[in-house]
Coordinates of C-alpha atoms in Angstrom, one line a residue:
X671 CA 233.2 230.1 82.1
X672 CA 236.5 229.2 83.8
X673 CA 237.2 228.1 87.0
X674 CA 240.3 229.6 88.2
X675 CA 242.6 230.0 91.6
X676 CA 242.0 233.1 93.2
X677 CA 246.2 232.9 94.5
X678 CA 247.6 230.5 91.1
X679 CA 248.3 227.3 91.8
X680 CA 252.5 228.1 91.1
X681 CA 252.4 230.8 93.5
X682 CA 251.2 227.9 96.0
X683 CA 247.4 228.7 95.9
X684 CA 245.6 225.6 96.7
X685 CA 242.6 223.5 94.8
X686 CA 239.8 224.7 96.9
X687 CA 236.2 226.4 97.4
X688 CA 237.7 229.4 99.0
X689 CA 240.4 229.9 96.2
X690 CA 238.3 229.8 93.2
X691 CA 236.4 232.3 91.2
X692 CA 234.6 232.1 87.8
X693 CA 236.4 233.3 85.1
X694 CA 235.1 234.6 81.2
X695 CA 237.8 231.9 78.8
X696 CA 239.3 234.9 78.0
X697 CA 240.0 236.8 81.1
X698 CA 241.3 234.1 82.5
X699 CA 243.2 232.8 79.2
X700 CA 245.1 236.0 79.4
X701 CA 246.0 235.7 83.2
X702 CA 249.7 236.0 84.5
X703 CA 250.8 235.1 87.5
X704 CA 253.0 238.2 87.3
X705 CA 251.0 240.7 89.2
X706 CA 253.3 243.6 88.3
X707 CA 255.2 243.0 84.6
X708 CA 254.3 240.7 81.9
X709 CA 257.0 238.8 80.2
X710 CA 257.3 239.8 76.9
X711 CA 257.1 236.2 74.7
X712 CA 259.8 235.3 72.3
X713 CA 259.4 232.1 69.9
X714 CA 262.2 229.9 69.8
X715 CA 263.5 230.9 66.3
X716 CA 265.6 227.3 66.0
X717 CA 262.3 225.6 65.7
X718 CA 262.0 227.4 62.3
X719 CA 263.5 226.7 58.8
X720 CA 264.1 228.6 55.5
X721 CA 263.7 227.6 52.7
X722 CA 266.3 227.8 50.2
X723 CA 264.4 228.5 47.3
X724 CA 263.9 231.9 45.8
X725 CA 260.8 233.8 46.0
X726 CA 259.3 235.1 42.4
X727 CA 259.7 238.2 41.7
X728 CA 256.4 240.0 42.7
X729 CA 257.2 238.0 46.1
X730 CA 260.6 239.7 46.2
X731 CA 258.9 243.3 45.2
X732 CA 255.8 242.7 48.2
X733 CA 257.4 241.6 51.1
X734 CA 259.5 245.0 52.0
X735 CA 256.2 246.8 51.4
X736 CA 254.3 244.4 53.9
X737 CA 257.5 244.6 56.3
X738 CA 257.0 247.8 56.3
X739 CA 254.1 249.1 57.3
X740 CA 252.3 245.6 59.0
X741 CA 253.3 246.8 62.5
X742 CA 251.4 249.9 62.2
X743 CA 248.3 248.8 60.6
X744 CA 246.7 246.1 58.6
X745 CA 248.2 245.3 54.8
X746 CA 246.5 243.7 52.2
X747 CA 248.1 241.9 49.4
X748 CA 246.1 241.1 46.5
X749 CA 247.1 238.7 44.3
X750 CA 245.7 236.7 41.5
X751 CA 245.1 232.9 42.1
X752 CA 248.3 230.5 41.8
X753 CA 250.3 233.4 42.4
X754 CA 251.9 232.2 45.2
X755 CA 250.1 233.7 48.4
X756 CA 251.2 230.8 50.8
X757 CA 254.4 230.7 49.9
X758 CA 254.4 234.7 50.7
X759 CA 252.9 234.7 53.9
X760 CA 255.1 232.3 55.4
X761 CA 258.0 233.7 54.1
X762 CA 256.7 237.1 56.1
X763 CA 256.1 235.1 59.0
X764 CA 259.6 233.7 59.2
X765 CA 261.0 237.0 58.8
X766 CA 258.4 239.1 61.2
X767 CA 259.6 236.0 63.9
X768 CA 262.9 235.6 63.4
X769 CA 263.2 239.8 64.2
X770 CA 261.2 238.8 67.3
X771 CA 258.5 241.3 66.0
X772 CA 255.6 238.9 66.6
X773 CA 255.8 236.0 68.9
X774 CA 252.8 234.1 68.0
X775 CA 250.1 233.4 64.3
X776 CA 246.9 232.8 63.9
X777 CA 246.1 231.9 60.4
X778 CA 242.2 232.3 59.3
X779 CA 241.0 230.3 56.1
X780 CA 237.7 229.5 54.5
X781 CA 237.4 225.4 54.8
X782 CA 238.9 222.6 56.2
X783 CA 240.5 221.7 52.6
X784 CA 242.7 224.6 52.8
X785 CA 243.6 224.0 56.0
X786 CA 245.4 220.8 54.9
X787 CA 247.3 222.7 51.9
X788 CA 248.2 225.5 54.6
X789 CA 249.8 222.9 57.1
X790 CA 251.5 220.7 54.2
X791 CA 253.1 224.2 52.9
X792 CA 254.2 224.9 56.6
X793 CA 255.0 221.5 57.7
X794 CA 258.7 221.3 55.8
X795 CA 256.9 218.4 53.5
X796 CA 257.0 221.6 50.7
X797 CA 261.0 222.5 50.2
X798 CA 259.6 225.9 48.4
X799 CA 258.1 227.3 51.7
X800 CA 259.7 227.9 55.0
X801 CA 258.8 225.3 58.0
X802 CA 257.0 227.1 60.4
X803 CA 255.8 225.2 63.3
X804 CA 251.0 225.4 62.6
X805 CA 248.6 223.4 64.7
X806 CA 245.4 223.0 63.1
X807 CA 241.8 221.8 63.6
X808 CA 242.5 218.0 63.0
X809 CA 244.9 218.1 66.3
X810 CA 243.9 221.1 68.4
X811 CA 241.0 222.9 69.9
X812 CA 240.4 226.3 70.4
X813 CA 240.3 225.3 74.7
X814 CA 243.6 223.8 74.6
X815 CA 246.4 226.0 74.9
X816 CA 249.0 226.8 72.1
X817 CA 252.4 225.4 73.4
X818 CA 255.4 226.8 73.5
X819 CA 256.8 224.1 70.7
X820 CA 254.1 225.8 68.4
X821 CA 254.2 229.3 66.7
X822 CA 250.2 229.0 66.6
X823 CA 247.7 227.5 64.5
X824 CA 245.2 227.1 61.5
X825 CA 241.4 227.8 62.1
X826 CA 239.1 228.1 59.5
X827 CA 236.5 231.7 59.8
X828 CA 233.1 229.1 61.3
X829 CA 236.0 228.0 64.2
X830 CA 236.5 231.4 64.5
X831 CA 232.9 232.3 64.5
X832 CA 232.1 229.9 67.0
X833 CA 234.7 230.4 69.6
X834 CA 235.3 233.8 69.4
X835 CA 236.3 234.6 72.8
X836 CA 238.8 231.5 73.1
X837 CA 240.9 233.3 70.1
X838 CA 240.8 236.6 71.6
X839 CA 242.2 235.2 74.6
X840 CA 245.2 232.9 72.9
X841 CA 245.7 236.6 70.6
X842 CA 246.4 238.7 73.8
X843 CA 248.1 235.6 75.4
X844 CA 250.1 237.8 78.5
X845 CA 254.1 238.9 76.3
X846 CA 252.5 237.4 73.5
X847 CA 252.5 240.0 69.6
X848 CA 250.4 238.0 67.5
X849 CA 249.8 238.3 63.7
X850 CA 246.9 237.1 62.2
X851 CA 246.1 236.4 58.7
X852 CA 243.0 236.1 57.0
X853 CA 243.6 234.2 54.4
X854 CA 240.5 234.8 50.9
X855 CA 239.7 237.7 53.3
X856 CA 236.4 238.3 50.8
X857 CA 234.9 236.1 53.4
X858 CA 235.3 238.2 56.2
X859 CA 232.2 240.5 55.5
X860 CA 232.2 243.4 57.6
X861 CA 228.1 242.9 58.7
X862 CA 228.6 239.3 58.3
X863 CA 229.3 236.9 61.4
X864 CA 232.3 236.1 60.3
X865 CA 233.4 239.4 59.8
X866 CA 231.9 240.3 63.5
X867 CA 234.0 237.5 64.7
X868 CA 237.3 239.0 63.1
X869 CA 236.9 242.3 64.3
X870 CA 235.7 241.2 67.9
X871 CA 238.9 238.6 68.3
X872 CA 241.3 241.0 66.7
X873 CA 240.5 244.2 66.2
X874 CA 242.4 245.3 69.2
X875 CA 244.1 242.2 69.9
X876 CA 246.4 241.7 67.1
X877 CA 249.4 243.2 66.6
X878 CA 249.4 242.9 63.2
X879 CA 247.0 242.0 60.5
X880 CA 248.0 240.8 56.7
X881 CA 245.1 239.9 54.4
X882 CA 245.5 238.2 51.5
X883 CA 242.7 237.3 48.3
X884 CA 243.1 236.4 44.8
X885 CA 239.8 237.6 44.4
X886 CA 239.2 240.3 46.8
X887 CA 235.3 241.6 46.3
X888 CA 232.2 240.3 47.6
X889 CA 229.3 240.0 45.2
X890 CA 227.0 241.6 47.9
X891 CA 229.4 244.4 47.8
X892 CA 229.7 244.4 51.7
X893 CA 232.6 246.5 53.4
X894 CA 235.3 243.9 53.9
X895 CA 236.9 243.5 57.2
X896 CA 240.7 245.7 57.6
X897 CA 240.8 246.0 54.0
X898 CA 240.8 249.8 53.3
X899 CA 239.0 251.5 50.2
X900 CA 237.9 254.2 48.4
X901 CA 234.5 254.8 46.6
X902 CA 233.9 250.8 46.4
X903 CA 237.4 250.1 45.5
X904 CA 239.8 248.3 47.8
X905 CA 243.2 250.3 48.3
X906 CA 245.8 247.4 48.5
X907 CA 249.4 247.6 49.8
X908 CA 249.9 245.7 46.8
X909 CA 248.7 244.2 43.9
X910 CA 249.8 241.2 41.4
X911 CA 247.0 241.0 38.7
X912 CA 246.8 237.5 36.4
X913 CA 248.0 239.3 33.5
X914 CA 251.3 240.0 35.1
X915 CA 251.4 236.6 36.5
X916 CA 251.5 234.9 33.2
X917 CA 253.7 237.5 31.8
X918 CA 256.3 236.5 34.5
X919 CA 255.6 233.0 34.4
X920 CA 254.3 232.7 38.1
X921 CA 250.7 231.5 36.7
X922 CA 249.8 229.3 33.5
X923 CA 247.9 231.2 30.3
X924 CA 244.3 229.3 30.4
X925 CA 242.3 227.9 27.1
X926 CA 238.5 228.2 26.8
X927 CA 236.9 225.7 25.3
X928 CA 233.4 226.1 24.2
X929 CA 230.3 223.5 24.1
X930 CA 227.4 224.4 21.5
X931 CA 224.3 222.3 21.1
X932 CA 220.4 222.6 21.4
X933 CA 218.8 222.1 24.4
X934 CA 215.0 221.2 25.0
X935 CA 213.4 222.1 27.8
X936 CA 209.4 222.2 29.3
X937 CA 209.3 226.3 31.2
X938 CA 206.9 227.2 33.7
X939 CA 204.3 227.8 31.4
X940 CA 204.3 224.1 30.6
X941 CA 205.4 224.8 26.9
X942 CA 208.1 223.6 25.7
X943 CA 211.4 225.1 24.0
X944 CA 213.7 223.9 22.0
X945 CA 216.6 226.5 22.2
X946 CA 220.0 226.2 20.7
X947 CA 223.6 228.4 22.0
X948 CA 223.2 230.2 18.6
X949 CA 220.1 231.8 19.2
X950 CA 220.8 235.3 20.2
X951 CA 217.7 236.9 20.9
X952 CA 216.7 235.2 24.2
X953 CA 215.0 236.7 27.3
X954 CA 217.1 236.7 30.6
X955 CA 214.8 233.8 31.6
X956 CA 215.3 231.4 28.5
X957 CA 219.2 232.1 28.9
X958 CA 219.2 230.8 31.8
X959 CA 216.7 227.8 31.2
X960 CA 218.9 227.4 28.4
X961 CA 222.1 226.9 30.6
X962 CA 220.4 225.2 33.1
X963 CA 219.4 222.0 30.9
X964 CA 222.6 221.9 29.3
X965 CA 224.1 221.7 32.2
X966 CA 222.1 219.6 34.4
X967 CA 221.4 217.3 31.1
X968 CA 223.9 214.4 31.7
X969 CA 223.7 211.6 29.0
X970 CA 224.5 210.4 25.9
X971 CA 225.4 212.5 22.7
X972 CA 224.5 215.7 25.6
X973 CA 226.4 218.6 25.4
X974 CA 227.4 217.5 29.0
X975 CA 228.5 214.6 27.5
X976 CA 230.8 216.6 25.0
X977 CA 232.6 218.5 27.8
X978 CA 233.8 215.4 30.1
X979 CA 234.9 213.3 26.8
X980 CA 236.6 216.1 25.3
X981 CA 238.3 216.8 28.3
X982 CA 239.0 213.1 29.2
X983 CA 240.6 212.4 25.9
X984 CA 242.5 215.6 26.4
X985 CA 244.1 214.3 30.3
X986 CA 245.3 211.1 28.2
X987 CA 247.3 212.9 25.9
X988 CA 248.6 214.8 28.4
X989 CA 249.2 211.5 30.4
X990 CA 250.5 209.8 27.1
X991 CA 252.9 212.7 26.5
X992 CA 254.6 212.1 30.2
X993 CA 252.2 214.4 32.4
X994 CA 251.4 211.3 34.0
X995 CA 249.6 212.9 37.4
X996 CA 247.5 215.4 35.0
X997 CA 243.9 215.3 36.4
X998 CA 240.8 217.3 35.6
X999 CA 237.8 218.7 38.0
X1000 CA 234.3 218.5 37.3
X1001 CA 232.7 221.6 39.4
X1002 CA 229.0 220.8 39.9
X1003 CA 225.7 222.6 41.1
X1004 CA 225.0 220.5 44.1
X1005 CA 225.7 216.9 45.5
X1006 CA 222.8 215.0 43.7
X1007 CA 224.2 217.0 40.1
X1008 CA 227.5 215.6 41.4
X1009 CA 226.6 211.8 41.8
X1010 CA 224.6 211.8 38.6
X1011 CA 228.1 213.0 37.3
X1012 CA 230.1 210.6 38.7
X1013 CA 227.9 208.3 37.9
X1014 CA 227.9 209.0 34.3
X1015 CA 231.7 209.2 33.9
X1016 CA 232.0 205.8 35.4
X1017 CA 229.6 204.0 32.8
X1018 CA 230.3 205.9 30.0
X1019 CA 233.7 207.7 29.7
X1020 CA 236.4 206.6 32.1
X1021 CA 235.2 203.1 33.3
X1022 CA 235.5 203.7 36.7
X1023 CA 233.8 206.5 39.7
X1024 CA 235.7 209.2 40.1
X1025 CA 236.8 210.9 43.0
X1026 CA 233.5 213.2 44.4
X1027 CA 234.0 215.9 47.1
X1028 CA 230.7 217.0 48.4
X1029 CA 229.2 217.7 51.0
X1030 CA 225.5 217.1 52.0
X1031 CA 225.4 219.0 55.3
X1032 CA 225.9 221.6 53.1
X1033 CA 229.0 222.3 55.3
X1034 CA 232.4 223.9 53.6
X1035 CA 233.9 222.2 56.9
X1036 CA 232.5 219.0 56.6
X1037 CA 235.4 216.9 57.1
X1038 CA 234.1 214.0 54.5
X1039 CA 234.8 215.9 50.9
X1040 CA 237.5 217.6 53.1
X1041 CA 239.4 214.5 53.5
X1042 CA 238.5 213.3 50.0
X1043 CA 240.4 216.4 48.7
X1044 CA 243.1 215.5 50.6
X1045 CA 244.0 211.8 49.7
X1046 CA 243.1 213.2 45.9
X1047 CA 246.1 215.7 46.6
X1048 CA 248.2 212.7 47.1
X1049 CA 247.3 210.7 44.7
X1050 CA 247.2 209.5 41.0
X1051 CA 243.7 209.6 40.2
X1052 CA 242.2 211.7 37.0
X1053 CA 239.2 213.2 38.0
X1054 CA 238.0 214.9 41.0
X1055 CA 234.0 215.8 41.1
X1056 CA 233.7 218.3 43.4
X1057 CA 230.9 221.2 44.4
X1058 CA 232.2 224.2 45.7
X1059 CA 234.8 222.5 48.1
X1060 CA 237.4 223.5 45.3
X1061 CA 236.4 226.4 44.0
X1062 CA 239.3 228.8 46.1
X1063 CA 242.7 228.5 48.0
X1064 CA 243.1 224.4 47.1
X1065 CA 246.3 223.8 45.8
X1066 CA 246.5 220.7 43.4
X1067 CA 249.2 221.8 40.9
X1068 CA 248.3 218.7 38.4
X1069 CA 245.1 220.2 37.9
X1070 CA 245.7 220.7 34.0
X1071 CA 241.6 221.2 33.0
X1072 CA 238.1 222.1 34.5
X1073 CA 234.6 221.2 33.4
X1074 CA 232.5 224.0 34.2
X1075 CA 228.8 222.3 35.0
X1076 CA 227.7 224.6 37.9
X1077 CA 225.5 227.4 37.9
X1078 CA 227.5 230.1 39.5
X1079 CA 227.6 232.6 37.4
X1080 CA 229.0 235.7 39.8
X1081 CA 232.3 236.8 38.6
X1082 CA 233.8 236.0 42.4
X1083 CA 233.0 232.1 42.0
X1084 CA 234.3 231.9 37.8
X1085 CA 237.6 233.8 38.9
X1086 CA 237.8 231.4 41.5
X1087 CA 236.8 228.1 39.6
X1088 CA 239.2 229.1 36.7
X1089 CA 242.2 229.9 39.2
X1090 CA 242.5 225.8 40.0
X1091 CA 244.1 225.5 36.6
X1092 CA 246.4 228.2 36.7
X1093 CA 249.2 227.6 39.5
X1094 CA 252.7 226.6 37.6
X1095 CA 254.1 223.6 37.9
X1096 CA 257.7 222.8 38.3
X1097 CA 257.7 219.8 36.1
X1098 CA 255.7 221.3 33.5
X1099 CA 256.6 224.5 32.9
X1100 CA 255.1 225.5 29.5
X1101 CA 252.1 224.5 30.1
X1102 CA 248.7 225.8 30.4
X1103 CA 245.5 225.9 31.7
X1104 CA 242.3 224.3 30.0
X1105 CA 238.4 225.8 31.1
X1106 CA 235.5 223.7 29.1
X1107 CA 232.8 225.8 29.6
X1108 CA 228.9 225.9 27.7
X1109 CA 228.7 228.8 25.4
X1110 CA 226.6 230.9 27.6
X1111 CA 227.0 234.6 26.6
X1112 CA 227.7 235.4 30.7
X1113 CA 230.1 232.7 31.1
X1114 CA 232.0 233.6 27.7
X1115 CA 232.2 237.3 28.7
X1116 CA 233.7 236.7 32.1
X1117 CA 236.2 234.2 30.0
X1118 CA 237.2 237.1 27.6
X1119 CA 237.9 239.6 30.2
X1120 CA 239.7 237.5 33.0
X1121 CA 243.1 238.7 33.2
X1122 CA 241.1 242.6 33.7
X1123 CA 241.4 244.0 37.2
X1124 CA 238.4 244.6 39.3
X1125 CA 237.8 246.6 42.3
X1126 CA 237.6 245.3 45.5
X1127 CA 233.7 246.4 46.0
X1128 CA 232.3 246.6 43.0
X1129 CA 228.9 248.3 42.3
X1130 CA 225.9 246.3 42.1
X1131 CA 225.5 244.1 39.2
X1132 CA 222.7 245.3 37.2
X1133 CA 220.4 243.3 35.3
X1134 CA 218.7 244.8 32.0
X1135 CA 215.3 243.8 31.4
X1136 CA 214.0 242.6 28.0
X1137 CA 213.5 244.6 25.4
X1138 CA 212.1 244.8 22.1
X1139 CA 215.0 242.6 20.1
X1140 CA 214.2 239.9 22.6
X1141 CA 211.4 238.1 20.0
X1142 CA 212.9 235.1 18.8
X1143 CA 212.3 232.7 21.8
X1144 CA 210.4 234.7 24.5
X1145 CA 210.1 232.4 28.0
X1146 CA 208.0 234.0 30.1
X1147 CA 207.0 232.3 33.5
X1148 CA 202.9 231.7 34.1
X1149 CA 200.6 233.0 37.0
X1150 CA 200.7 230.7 40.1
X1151 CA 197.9 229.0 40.0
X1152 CA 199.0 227.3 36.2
X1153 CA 203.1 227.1 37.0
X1154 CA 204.8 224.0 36.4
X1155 CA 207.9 222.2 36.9
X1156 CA 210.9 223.4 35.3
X1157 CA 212.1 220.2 33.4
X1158 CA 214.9 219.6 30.8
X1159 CA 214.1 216.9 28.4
X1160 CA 216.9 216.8 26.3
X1161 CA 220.4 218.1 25.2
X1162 CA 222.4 217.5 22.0
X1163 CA 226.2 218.8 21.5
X1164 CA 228.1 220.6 18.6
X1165 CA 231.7 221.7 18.7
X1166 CA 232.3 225.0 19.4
X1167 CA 235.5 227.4 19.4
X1168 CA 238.4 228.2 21.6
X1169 CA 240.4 230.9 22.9
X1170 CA 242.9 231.6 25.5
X1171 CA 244.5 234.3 27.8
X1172 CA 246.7 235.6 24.6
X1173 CA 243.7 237.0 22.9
X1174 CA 244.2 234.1 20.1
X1175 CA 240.5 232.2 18.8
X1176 CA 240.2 229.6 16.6
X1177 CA 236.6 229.0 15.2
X1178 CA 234.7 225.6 16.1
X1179 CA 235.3 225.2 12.4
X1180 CA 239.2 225.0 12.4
X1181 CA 238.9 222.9 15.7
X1182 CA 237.6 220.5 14.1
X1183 CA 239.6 220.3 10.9
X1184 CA 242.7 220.2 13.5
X1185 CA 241.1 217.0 14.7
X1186 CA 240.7 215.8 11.3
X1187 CA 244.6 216.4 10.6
X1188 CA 245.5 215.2 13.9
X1189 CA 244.1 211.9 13.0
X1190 CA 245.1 211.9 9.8
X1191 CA 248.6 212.3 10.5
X1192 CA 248.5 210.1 13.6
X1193 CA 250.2 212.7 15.2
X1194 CA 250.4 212.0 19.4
X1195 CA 252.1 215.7 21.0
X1196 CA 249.3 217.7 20.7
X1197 CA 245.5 218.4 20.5
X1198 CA 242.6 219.7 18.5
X1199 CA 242.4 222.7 20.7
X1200 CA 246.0 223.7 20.6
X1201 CA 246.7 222.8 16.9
X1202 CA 243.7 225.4 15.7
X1203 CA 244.9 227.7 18.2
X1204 CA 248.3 228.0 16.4
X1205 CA 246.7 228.1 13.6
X1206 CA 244.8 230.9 14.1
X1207 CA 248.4 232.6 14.4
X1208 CA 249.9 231.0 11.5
X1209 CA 248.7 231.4 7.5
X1210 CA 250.5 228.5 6.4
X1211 CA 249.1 226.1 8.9
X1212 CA 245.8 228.0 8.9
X1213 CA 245.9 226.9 5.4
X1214 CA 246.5 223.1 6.0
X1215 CA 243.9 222.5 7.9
X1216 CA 241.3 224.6 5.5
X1217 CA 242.6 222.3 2.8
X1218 CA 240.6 219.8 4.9
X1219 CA 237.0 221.1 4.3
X1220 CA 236.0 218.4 1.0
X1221 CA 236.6 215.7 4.0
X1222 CA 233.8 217.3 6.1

């Protein structure tokens, strides 16, 4: 509750008992001292700035289309990851503004991290966005008033969640139009809280709603707030799908690189399993025992092991080549995975502890791997360990390569691990994208069909049971009273293939006859990976490396 002056305090009302009553935040947020008009608010247009770079092309196409109609009734823009969202939105902001059609924007995003990337982009600090005036969570409370130096501010969907009233109140701000836009609007859950907290702060408040998402379905195929659809599919005002992106150049092609190997492992039933990524015939439980120890399994000669050298060696060619910021993620299942990680890379492979992002309050807003995000942003180092906190909306363009050692396996969370590695970057322009991933059938099919479209609410994701081909290795768990432990004992790598978002594959076999000619040659510009890829498209080089096989 408020307390407030009965008569305000500028219409001479004085500071006492007999002139105060007790407000809601809102009501009294949204107070004028104008008894019979309200003053229709106008932001000061001069403490904007364009930006004089041009927008891409599917910006160029969107942004009459969300002109358009956003005045009338909430737009949604889908558009792959690295597409260039940001970048969008403020450029509709600046124009929606400058034609005094809002006067005020409240921007809603999942974590503090992308917070940060939303200010930098709207500070001026970014000459490819326009400056647009943002107060966020690190400098401003939802109690404190807006300002007239600011057009608004950044919260995050919990901040929203938690002070739902306060942004109802600075939304219908007397003469103020507000926009607000909810940015990975996935989150926003229509029987969620945070989608309750959208819809009770804006639903009739705003006056005008743009979502955005690069990966707009929820995996518990709830309605999704102001986004329309049709029989479980979203209805967008547009759409911009990854294919297009790398067509157009907007978005880098991606590689997939695949780790083989055997992993041993005690199940439930206390036996234990010796399982390798070439065994086919597998229940739904050893698949995923089977994934689980490789990727938990972090030692020597472990296919975990594989994944980070491989990928290491693949940042210093990059690095030796004159990428010299090029830096890789490790995404990881939670924060004791993540130090044993770290850990690892710092005895055994890099020499020094990486970077780690990770929160143990189990917090997307906790501002420790928020701020370790940031200073990575800005910085030089290789690696960034990270669990979740990276997964969507952070923008660190020298990402060139992820190590995929988590075990979310929805399609939301790969789309969203693989889009770190596909944003463009100026200074590199042909280059790509890099995903080292275990050869788990689930994982590889979501690879293969990544550039596909998806609906917005797709239907449940249905599980078959076993049937009678799964005889080969049959996990099964035991009764109660007899369960043990899950426990890995041991992993062990082999090379595996590659392919990429061209539809090209090169077999682990020609991988590693590239690396045989690579060292042969002593040739510096390029890697296993690559060179087998190319290959696989050419029949003279193809050849060259086959000639190879006696020194195997």
């Amino acid at each position: 509750m408020h307390g407030d002056h009965i008569v305000p305090w500028s219409l001479g009302g004085r500071t006492t008992m007999d002139n105060l009553q007790a407000l809601c935040s809102s009501c009294n947020l949204r107070k004028s001292n104008r008894e019979d008009e309200v003053t229709r608010a106008a932001f000061n247009v001069d403490l904007l700035a364009q930006t004089v770079e041009p927008l891409r092309l599917w910006q160029e196409r969107a942004l009459p289309v969300v002109l358009e109609r956003i005045m009338s009734r909430p737009v949604l823009v889908e558009a792959c990851p690295g597409a260039g969202k940001t970048r969008f939105a403020l450029e509709a902001v600046y124009r929606l503004v400058e034609s005094e059609q809002v006067s005020r924007v409240l921007v809603v995003v999942p974590t503090l991290a992308i917070v940060d990337g939303w200010s930098r982009a709207a500070s001026g600090s970014d000459r490819s966005t326009p400056t647009v005036p943002l107060l966020t969570q690190r400098e401003w409370r939802a109690t404190d008033m807006i300002g007239k130096q600011w057009l608004g501010a950044i919260i995050t969907y919990q901040s929203l969640f938690a002070a739902t009233e306060m942004f109802l109140a600075h939304a219908t701000d007397p003469g103020e139009r507000t926009l607000v836009i909810f940015d990975e609007v996935h989150h926003a859950g229509a029987n969620r809280g945070w989608g309750t907290a959208a819809q009770e702060a804006f639903g009739s408040g705003a006056a005008a709603i743009l979502s955005m998402s690069g990966t707009p379905f929820r995996t518990d195929c709830d309605p999704i707030v102001f986004v329309p659809s049709r029989d479980g599919s979203a209805l967008p005002d547009f759409r911009y799908s990854y294919d297009e992106a790398i067509a157009n150049g907007a978005c880098r092609p991606v590689q997939f690189v695949e780790a083989r190997g055997t992993t041993t492992f005690r199940a439930e039933d206390g036996a234990v399993h010796t399982v390798s990524f070439d065994d086919t015939k597998l229940t739904d439980l050893g698949e995923r025992h089977r994934l689980r120890a490789a990727l938990e399994w972090v030692g020597e000669n472990s296919i975990a092991e594989k994944m980070l050298r491989d990928t290491n060696d693949y940042l210093l060619g990059l690095r030796a080549n004159g990428d010299t910021d090029a830096a890789g993620l490790v995404v990881c299942m939670d924060c004791n995975h993540a130090a044993r990680v770290a850990d690892f890379m710092g005895d055994h492979v890099i020499g020094f502890r990486p970077v780690v992002a990770c929160s143990r309050l189990y917090d997307e807003n906790d501002p420790d791997p928020a701020n370790a995000i940031r200073l990575f942003c800005g910085s030089h180092d290789p690696w960034l360990v990270a669990v979740g906190m990276v997964s969507e909306g952070v923008d660190i363009t020298r990402l060139r390569a992820v190590v995929y050692l988590t075990n979310r396996l929805t399609l939301l969370a790969f789309r969203q691990i693989v889009g770190r590695v596909v944003r463009s970057d100026l200074r590199n322009r042909d280059d790509h994208g890099r995903v080292y991933i275990p050869a788990d059938p689930r994982l590889l099919e979501m690879a293969r069909h990544v550039t596909d479209q998806t609906n917005l609410l797709p239907p449940p994701i249905v599980i078959v049971t076993d049937g009678n081909e799964a005889t080969r290795v049959r996990v099964t768990a035991a009764k109660a009273s007899t369960r043990m432990p899950f426990k890995t004992i041991s992993t062990t790598a082999d090379q595996g293939s590659v392919f990429d978002t061209d539809g090209r594959e090169a077999q682990a076999e020609l991988v590693q006859y590239a690396r045989l000619f690579i060292e042969r040659e002593g040739l510096t510009g390029t890697d296993a990976e690559s060179l087998a890829l190319a290959a696989a498209g050419s029949e003279e080089l193809r050849s060259a490396l086959l000639a190879l096989r006696s020194e195997l």
